[in-house]
Coordinates of C-alpha atoms in Angstrom, one line a residue:
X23 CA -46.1 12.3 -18.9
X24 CA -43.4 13.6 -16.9
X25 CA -40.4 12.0 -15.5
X26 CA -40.2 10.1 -12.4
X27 CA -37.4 11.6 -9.7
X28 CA -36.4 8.2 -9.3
X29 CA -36.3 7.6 -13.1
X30 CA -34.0 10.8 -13.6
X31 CA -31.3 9.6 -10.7
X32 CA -31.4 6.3 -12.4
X33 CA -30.7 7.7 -15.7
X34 CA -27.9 10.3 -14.1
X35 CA -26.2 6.8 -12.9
X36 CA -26.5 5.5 -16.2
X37 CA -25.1 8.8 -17.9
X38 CA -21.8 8.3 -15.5
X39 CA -21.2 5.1 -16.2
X40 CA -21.5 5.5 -19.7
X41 CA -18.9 8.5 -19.3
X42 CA -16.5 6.2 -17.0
X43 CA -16.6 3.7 -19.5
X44 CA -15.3 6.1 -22.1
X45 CA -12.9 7.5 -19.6
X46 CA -11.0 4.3 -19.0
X47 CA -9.2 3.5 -22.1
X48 CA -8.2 7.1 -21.5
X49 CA -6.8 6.4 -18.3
X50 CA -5.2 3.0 -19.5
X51 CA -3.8 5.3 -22.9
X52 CA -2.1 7.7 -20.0
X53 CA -0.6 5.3 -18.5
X54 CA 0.8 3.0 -21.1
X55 CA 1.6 5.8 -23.5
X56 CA 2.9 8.2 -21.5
X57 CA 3.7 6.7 -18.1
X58 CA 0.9 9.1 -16.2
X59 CA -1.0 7.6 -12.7
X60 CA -4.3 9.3 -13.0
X61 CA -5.1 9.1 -9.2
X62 CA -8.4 10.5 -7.6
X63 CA -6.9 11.8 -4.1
X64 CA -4.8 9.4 -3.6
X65 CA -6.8 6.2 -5.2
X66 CA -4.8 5.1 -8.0
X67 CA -7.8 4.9 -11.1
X68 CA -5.7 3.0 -13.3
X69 CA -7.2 -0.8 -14.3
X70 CA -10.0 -0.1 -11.6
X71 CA -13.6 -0.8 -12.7
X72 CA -16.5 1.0 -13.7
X73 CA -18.1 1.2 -10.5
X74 CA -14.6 1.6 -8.6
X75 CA -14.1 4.8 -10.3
X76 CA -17.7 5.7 -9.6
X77 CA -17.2 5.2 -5.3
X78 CA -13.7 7.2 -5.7
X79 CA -15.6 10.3 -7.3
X80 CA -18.2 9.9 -4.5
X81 CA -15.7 9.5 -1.7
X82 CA -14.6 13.0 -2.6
X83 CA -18.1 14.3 -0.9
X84 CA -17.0 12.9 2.4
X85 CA -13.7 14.8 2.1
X86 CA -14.1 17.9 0.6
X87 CA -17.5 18.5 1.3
X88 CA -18.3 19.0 -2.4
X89 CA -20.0 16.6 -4.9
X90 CA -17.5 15.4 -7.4
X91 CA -18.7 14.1 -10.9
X92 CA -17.5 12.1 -13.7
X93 CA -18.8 15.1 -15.8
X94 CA -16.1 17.3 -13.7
X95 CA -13.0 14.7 -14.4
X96 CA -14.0 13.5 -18.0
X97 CA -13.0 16.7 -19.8
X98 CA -10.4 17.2 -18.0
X99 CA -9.3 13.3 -19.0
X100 CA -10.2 13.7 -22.4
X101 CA -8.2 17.0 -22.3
X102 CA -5.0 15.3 -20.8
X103 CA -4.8 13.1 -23.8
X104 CA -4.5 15.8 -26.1
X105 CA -1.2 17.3 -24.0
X106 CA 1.8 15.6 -24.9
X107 CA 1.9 15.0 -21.4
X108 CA 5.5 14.0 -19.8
X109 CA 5.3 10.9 -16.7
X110 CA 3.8 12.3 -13.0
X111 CA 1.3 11.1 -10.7
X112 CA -2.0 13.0 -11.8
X113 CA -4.4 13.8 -9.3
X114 CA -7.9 14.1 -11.1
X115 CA -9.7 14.5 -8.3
X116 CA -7.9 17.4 -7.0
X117 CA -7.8 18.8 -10.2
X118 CA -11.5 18.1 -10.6
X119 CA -12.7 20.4 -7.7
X120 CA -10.2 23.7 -8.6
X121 CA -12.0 23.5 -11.9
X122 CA -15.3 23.3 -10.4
X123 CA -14.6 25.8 -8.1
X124 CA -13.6 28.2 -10.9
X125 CA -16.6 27.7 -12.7
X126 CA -15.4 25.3 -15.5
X127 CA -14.3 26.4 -18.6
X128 CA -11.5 25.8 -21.2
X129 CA -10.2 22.2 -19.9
X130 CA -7.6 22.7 -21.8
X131 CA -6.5 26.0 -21.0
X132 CA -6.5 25.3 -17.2
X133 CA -4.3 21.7 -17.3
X134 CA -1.7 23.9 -19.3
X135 CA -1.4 25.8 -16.1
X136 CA -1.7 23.3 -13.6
X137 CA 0.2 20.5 -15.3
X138 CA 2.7 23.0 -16.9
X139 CA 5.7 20.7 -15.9
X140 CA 4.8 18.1 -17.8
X141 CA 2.7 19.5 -20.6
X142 CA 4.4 18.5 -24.3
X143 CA 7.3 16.6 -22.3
X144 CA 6.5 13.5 -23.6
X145 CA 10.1 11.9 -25.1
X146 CA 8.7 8.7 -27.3
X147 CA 12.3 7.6 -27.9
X148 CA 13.4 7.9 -24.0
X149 CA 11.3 4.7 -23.3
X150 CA 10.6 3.8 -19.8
X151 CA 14.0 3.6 -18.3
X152 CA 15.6 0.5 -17.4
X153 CA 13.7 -1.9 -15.3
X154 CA 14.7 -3.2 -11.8
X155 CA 14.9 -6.8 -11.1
X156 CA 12.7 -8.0 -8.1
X157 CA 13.4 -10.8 -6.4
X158 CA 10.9 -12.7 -3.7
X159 CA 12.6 -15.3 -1.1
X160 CA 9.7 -17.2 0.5
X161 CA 6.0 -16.7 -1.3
X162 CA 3.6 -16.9 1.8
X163 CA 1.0 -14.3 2.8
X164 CA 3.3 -11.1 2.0
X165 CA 5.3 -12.6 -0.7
X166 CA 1.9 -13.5 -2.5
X167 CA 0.4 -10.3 -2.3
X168 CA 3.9 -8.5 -3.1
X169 CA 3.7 -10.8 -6.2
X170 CA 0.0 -9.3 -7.2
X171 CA 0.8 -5.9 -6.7
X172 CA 4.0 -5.9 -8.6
X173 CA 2.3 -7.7 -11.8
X174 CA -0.4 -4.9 -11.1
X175 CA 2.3 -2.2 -11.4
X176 CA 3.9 -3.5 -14.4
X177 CA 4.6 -1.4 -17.1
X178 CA 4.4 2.2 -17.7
X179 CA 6.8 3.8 -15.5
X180 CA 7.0 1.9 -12.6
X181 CA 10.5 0.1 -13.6
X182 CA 10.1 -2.8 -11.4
X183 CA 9.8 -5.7 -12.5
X184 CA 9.2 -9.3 -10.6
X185 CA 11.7 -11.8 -12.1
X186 CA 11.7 -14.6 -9.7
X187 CA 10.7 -15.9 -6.7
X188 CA 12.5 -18.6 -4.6
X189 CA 11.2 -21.4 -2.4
X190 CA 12.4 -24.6 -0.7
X191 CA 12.0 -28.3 -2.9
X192 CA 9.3 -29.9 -2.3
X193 CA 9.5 -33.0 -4.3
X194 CA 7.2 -33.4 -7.1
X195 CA 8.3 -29.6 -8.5
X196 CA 5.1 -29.9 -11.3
X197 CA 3.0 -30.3 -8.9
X198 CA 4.3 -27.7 -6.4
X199 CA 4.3 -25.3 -9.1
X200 CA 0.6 -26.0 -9.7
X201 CA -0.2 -25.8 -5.8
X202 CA 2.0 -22.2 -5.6
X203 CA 0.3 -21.1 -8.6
X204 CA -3.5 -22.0 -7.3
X205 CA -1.8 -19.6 -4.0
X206 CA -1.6 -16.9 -6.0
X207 CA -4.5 -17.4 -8.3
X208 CA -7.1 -17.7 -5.0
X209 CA -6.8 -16.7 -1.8
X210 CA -9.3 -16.9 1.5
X211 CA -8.8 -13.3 2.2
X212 CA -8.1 -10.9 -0.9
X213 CA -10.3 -12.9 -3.7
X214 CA -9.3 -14.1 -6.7
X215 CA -6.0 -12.8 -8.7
X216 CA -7.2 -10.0 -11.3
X217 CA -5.8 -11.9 -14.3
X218 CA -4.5 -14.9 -15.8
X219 CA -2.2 -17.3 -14.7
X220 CA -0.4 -20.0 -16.4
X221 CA 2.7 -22.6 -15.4
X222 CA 5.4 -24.1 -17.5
X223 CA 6.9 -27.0 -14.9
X224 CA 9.4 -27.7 -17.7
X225 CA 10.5 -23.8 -17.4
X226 CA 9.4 -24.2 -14.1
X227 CA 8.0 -20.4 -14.6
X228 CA 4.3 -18.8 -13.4
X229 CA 3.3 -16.4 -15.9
X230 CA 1.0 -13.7 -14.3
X231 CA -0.8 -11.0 -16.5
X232 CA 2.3 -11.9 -19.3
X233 CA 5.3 -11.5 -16.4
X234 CA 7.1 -14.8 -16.6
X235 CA 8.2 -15.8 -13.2
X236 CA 11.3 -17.9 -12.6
X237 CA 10.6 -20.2 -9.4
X238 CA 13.8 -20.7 -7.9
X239 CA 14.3 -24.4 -5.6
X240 CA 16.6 -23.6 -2.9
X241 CA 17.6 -24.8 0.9
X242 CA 19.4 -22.0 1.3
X243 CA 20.0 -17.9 -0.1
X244 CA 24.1 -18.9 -1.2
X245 CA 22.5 -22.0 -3.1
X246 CA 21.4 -19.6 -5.7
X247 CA 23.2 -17.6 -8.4
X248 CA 20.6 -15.4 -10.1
X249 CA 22.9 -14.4 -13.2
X250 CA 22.6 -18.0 -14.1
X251 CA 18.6 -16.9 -14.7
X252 CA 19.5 -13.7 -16.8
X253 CA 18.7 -11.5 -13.7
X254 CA 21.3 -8.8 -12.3
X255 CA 21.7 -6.1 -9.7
X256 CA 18.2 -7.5 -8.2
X257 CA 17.0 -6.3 -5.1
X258 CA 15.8 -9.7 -2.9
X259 CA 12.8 -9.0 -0.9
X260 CA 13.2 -11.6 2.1
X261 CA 10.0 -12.3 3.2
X262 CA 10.9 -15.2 5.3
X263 CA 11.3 -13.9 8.7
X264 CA 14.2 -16.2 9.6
X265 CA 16.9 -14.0 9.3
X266 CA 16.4 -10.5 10.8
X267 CA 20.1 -9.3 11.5
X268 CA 23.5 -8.9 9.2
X269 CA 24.6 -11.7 9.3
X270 CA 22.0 -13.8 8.0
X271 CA 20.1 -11.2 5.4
X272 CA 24.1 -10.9 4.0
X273 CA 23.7 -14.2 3.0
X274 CA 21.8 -13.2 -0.3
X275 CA 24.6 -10.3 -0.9
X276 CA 27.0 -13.0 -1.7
X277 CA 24.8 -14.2 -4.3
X278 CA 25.6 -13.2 -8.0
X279 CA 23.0 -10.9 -9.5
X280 CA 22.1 -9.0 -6.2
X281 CA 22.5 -5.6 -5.5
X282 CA 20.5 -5.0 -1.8
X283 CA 18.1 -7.1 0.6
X284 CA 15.0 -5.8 1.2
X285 CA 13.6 -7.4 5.2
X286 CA 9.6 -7.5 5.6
X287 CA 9.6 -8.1 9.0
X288 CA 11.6 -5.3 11.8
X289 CA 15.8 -6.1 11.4
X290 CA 17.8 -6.3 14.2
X291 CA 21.4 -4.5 15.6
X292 CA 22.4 -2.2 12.7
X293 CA 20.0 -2.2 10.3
X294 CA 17.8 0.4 9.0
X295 CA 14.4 -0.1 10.1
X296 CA 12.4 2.2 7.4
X297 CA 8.8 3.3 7.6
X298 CA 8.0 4.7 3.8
X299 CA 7.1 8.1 3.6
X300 CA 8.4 9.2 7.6
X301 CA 12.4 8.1 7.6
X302 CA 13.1 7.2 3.8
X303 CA 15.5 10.0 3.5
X304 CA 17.7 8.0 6.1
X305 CA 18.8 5.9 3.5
X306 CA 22.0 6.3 1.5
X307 CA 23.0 4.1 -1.7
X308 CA 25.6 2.6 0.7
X309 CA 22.4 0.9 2.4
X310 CA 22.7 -2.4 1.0
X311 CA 20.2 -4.4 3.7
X312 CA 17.2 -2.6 4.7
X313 CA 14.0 -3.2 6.7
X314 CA 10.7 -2.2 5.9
X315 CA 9.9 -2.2 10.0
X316 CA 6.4 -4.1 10.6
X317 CA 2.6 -3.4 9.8
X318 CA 1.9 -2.1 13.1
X319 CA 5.1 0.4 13.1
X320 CA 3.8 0.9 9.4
X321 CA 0.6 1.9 11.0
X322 CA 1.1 3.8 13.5
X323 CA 4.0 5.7 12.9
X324 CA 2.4 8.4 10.6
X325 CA -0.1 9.1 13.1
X326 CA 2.3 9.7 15.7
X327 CA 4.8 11.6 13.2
X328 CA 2.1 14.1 12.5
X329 CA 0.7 14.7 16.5
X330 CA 3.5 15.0 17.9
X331 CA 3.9 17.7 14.7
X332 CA 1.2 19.3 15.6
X333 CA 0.3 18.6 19.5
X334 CA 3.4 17.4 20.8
X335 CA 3.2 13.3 22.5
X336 CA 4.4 13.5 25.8
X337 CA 4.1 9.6 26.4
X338 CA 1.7 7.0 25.4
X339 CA 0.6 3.2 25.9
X340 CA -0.1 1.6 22.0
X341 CA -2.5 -1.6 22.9
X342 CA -2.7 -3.8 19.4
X343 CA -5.4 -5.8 18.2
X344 CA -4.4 -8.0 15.8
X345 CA -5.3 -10.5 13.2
X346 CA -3.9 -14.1 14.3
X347 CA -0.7 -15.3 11.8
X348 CA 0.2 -18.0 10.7
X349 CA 2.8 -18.1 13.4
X350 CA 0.1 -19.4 16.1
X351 CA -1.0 -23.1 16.2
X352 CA -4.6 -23.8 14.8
X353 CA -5.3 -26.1 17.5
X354 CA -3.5 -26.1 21.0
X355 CA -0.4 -27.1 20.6
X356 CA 3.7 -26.7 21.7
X357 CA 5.0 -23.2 20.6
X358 CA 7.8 -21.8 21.8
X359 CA 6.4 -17.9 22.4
X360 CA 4.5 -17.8 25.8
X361 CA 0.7 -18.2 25.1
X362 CA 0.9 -18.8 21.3
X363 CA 0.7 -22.6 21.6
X364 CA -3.3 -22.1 22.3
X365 CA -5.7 -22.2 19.5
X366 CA -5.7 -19.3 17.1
X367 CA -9.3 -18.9 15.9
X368 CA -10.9 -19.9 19.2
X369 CA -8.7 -17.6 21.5
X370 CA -7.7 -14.1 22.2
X371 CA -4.2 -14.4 22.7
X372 CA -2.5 -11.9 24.9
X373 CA 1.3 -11.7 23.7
X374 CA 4.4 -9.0 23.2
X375 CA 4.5 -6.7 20.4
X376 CA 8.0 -5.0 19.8
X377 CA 6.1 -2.1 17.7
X378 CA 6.3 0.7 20.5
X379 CA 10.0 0.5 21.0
X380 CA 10.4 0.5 17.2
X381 CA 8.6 3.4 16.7
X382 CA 11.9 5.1 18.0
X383 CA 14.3 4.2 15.4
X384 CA 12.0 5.4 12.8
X385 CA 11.3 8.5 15.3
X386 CA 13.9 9.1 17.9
X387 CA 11.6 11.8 19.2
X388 CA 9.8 9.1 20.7
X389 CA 12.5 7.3 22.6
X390 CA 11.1 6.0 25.7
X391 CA 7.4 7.1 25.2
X392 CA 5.8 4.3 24.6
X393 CA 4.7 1.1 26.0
X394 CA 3.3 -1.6 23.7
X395 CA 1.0 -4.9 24.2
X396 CA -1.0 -7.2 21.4
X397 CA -3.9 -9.2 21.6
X398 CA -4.4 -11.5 19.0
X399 CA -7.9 -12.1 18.1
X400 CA -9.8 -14.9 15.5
X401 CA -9.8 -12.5 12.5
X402 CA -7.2 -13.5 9.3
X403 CA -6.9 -10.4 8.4
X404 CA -7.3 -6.8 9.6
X405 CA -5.6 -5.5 12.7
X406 CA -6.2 -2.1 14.9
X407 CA -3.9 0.0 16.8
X408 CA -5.3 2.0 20.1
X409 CA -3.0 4.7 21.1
X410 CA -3.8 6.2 24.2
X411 CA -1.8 9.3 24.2
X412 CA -1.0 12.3 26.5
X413 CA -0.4 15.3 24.4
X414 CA 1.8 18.4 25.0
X415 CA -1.0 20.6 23.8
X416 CA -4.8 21.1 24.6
X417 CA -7.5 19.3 22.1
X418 CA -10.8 17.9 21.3
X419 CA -12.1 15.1 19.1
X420 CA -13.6 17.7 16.1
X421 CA -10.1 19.5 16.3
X422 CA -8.3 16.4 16.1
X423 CA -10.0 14.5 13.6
X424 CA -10.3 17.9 11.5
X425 CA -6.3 18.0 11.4
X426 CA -6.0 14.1 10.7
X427 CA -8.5 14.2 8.1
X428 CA -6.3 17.5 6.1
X429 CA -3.2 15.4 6.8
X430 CA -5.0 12.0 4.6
X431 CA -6.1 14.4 2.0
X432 CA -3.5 17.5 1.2
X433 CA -0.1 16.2 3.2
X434 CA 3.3 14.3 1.7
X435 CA 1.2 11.5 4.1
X436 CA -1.7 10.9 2.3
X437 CA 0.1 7.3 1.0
X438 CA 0.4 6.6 4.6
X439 CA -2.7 8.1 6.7
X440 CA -6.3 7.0 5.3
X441 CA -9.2 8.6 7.5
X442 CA -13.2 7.3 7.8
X443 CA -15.7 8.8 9.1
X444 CA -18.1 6.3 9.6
X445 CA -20.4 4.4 13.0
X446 CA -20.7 1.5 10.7
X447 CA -17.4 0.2 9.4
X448 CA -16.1 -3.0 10.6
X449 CA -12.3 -4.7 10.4
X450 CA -13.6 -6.2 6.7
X451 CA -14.5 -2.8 5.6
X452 CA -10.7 -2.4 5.4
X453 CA -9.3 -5.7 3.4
X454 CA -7.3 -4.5 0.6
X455 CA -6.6 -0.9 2.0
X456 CA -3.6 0.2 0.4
X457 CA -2.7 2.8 3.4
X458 CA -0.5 1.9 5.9
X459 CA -3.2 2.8 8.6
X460 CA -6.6 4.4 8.9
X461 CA -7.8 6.8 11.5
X462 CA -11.4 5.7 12.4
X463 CA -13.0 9.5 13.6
X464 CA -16.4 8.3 15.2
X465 CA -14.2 6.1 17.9
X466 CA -11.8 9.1 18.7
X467 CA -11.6 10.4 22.0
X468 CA -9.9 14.0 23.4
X469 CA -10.1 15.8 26.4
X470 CA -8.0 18.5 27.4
X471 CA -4.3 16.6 26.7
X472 CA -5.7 13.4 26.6
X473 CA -6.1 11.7 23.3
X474 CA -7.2 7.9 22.4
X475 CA -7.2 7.1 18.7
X476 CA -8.1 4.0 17.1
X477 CA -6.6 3.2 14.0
X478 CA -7.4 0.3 11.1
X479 CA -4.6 -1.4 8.9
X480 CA -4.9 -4.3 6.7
X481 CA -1.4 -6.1 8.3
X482 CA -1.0 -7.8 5.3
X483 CA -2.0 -5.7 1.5
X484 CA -1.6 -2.0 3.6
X485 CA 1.8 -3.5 4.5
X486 CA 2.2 -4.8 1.5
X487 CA 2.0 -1.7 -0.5
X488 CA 4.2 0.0 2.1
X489 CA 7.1 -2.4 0.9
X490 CA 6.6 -1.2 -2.7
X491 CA 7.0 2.1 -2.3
X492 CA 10.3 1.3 0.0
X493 CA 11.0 -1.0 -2.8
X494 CA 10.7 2.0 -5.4
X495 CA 12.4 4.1 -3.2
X496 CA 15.5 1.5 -3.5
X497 CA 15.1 1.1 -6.7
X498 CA 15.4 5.4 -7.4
X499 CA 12.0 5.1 -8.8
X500 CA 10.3 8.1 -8.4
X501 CA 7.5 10.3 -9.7
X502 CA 6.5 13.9 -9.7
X503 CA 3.1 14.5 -8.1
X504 CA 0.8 17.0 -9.8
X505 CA -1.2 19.1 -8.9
X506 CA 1.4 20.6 -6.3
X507 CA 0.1 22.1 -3.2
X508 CA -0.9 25.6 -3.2
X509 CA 1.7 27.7 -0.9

C-alpha cells in the first residue's frame, strides 16, 4: 500500500524533531564547553525548544528565499563539536545555506575554512574570564525582565553576572521577598520565568536558575555599601527613573563597590545618551554614567541610521503609538503630566514624547529634522513608531523594504533592525522580540521622496535586551561573530 503525502510530511516533521532533539545538547555542549552562541540569523538557539529551533530554520525561507533544514544545520552541529572550537557567536543558519549552496559535502572540511579563527582555539585552563558584577536599583517592569535575561545569559562567556538588586523596605521583608519573587516568577505579559526560583528571607536572597540574588533594602543609593555584600567594581543599572542627570545617578558612584551607572530611561545635560549598535563607539572608559536612551529612540534610531545611509532624510514627523505605563493612573485621577491623569486602559491618551529630539544626540545628522508626538493606547505592552519621512533620494515600497530587509539579515544592525513580511501580524505577534524595532513591510509606503514606515518594538523585553548589550559593551564583553561577511 503506498504512502499517504500527508503521512510522508508528518513523518519529515517527526524526522526533524528527532534531529533537533539530538542537536540541542550539542548546542548546550558549545556553549558551556567552549563559550560558542550557535545563532540561526541572528536568533540565539541556545536553551530554545524543540519547536523554537524548528520556526528559526523555517523563518530562513522568508529571508533568503531558500528552504533551510535541520538536516542542513545538524552536520554541521555535530561537526562543530569535533573542532576544538575557541568562543564566537556562530551563525548556523548562515552557515547552513553556503553549504547548501555548495552542494554539501565534507562538514568538516568546510567549518575549517569558515570558522578558521576559532578552529582548535579552545584554552580549557583560560576559563571564562572574570565575571562582572550587575547590579539592579528598582525591580519593576525593566528591572524584572533585565533580571530574566541576565539569569538566561549566565555562564559560558557572557561574564556578567546579576549579584543584587535593591529596593525600598517594605515592612514585613519575608513577605516582600515572597511577593518580588512571585514578580519575577509570573508576569501578565511575558509568561512564566523559564526556571526555578527559590527565597531565603533569612539571607534575604532570590535564587534564579542557581544565581543567588542579594535583595538590598534601601531609601536611598548612598545608604548602601555593596563591598559589605562581597560585590566590587559593579556596574548599577538604575532603573528607577527618578534621577536622570549627574547629579543624582552620581549618587551611586559614591557607593563602595561601584564602578559606573548604567540609566534606562534618556539622561539629561551631559550624559551620554547611547543607542547599542549606532553610537557605542562614543564611549570612553572615562564614561562612568551612561544612558541607554529610551525604547522608542531604541527603535527608531537604526531605521533612520541606515536611510538616511542609503536615501538621505531630509526631515520627518515620528507619530508614536504606544503601550500605556505604569506612569498613567488606572482610573481618572490627579497626575501632574497634561492628559495622563485620565484612565489608561479606557483612553487614548495624546501626550509629548522627547524621542525625536533624542534621536540627535545619538545622530547629530538629524539635528532639527524631526518632530515627535505619542498616543498612548490600552495595550500593556507593544508600541509602534510611524515615521513619515521626506527623503533626499527617489524610492518605492519594493526598493525600500528590499534594502531594510538585507540590512535585518547581513548588516552590523541585524541586533537592532528585525523585518516582517506579513498582512496578518498584530502588536502581540511581537511580545518578547528581542530587536530593538521591527520594520512591518506590508504597511510601508514610498512615493517618489516620500516614505512612511511603520515599525514594531516590544518597549519593554526589545528594550530590555538593548540594555544588555550596552551593559556588555560596559562591561568589555565582546564576541567575534562568525561567519564574517563576504567582501
Amino acid at each position: 500500500m503506498s504512502q499517504h503525502p500527508s503521512d510522508t510530511v508528518f513523518q519529515q516533521w517527526h524526522d526533524n524533531q528527532a534531529l533537533v532533539e539530538q542537536m540541542i545538547p550539542m548546542i548546550g555542549s558549545l556553549y558551556r564547553h567552549n563559550n560558542v552562541v550557535t545563532t540561526l540569523y541572528g536568533r540565539s538557539q541556545f536553551n530554545r525548544s524543540v519547536i523554537r529551533i524548528l520556526k528559526d530554520h523555517r523563518f530562513v525561507r522568508k529571508v533568503e528565499g531558500t528552504e533551510l533544514s535541520v538536516e542542513d544545520t545538524y552536520p554541521l552541529v555535530k561537526a562543530m563539536t569535533e573542532l576544538n572550537l575557541g568562543p564566537a557567536h556562530v551563525d548556523i543558519g548562515k552557515l547552513g545555506v553556503a553549504f547548501k549552496k555548495q552542494g554539501g559535502g565534507d562538514a568538516v572540511a568546510f567549518l575549517r575554512e569558515e570558522l578558521a579563527e576559532i578552529v582548535d582555539a579552545h584554552d580549557p585552563d583560560a576559563g571564562n574570564g572574570e565575571p562582572k558584577d550587575v547590579v539592579l536599583y528598582g525591580f519593576g517592569r525593566i528591572g524584572r525582565i533585565l533580571a530574566r535575561v541576565l539569569v538566561e545569559k549566565a555562564g559560558g562567556g557572557n561574564l556578567l553576572r546579576l549579584r543584587a538588586i535593591v529596593v525600598r523596605g517594605r515592612g514585613d521583608i519575608a513577605k516582600d521577598l515572597e511577593k518580588r519573587a512571585s514578580l519575577l516568577r509570573r508576569d501578565s505579559v511575558h509568561g512564566p520565568f523559564d526556571g526555578t526560583i527559590s527565597v531565603d528571607a533569612e539571607a534575604r536572597t532570590i535564587t534564579a536558575n542557581g544565581n543567588v540574588i542579594q535583595v538590598i533594602y534601601a531609601d536611598a543609593p548612598t545608604d548602601v555599601d555593596y563591598t559589605e555584600y562581597g560585590i566590587d567594581n559593579a556596574v548599577v543599572v538604575d532603573n528607577t527613573g527618578i534621577w536622570r542627570d549627574e547629579a543624582g545617578l552620581g549618587q551611586h558612584l559614591q557607593c563602595k563597590g561601584v564602578a559606573k551607572a548604567l540609566l534606562t530611561a534618556p539622561g539629561k545635560g551631559d550624559i551620554k545618551n547611547i543607542v547599542y549598535g549606532i553610537n557605542d563607539g562614543d564611549l570612553s572608559d572615562e564614561d562612568r554614567i551612561i544612558s541607554a536612551a529610551s525604547c522608542t529612540t531604541n527603535a527608531i534610531v537604526p531605521v533612520l541610521k541606515v536611510l538616511n545611509d542609503e536615501f538621505g532624510v531630509e526631515h520627518g514627523h515620528v507619530e508614536t503609538v504606544h503601550s500605556y505605563t505604569n506612569d498613567q493612573n488606572l482610573i481618572d485621577n490627579y497626575h501632574k503630566g497634561d492628559r495622563r491623569g485620565r484612565s489608561a486602559p479606557l483612553n487614548m491618551v495624546l501626550t509629548e514624547t522627547g524621542a525625536a529630539k533624542a534621536v540627535a544626540k545619538a545622530l547629530p545628522e538629524f539635528d532639527g529634522k524631526l518632530t515627535g508626538n505619542a498616543i498612548r493606547v490600552p495595550t500593556p505592552n507593544v508600541s509602534m513608531a510611524i515615521l513619515n519621512l521626506r527623503l533626499e533620494k527617489e524610492t518605492d515600497a519594493a526598493a525600500l523594504n528590499d534594502y531594510l530587509r538585507g540590512m535585518s539579515l547581513n548588516s552590523p544592525f541585524q541586533k537592532q533592525i528585525d523585518f516582517v513580511d506579513s498582512s496578518e501580524v498584530v502588536s502581540t505577534d511581537f511580545v518578547g522580540n528581542r530587536h530593538a524595532g521591527i520594520v512591518d513591510a506590508k504597511a510601508t509606503i514610498a512615493n517618489g521622496k516620500n516614505a512612511v514606515l511603520y515599525v514594531w518594538y516590544d518597549n519593554e523585553f526589545g528594550y530590555s535586551c538593548q540594555v544588555i548589550r550596552l551593559l556588555q559593551h560596559m562591561s568589555n564583553v565582546s564576541f567575534l561573530k562568525l561567519p564574517r561577511a563576504k567582501a
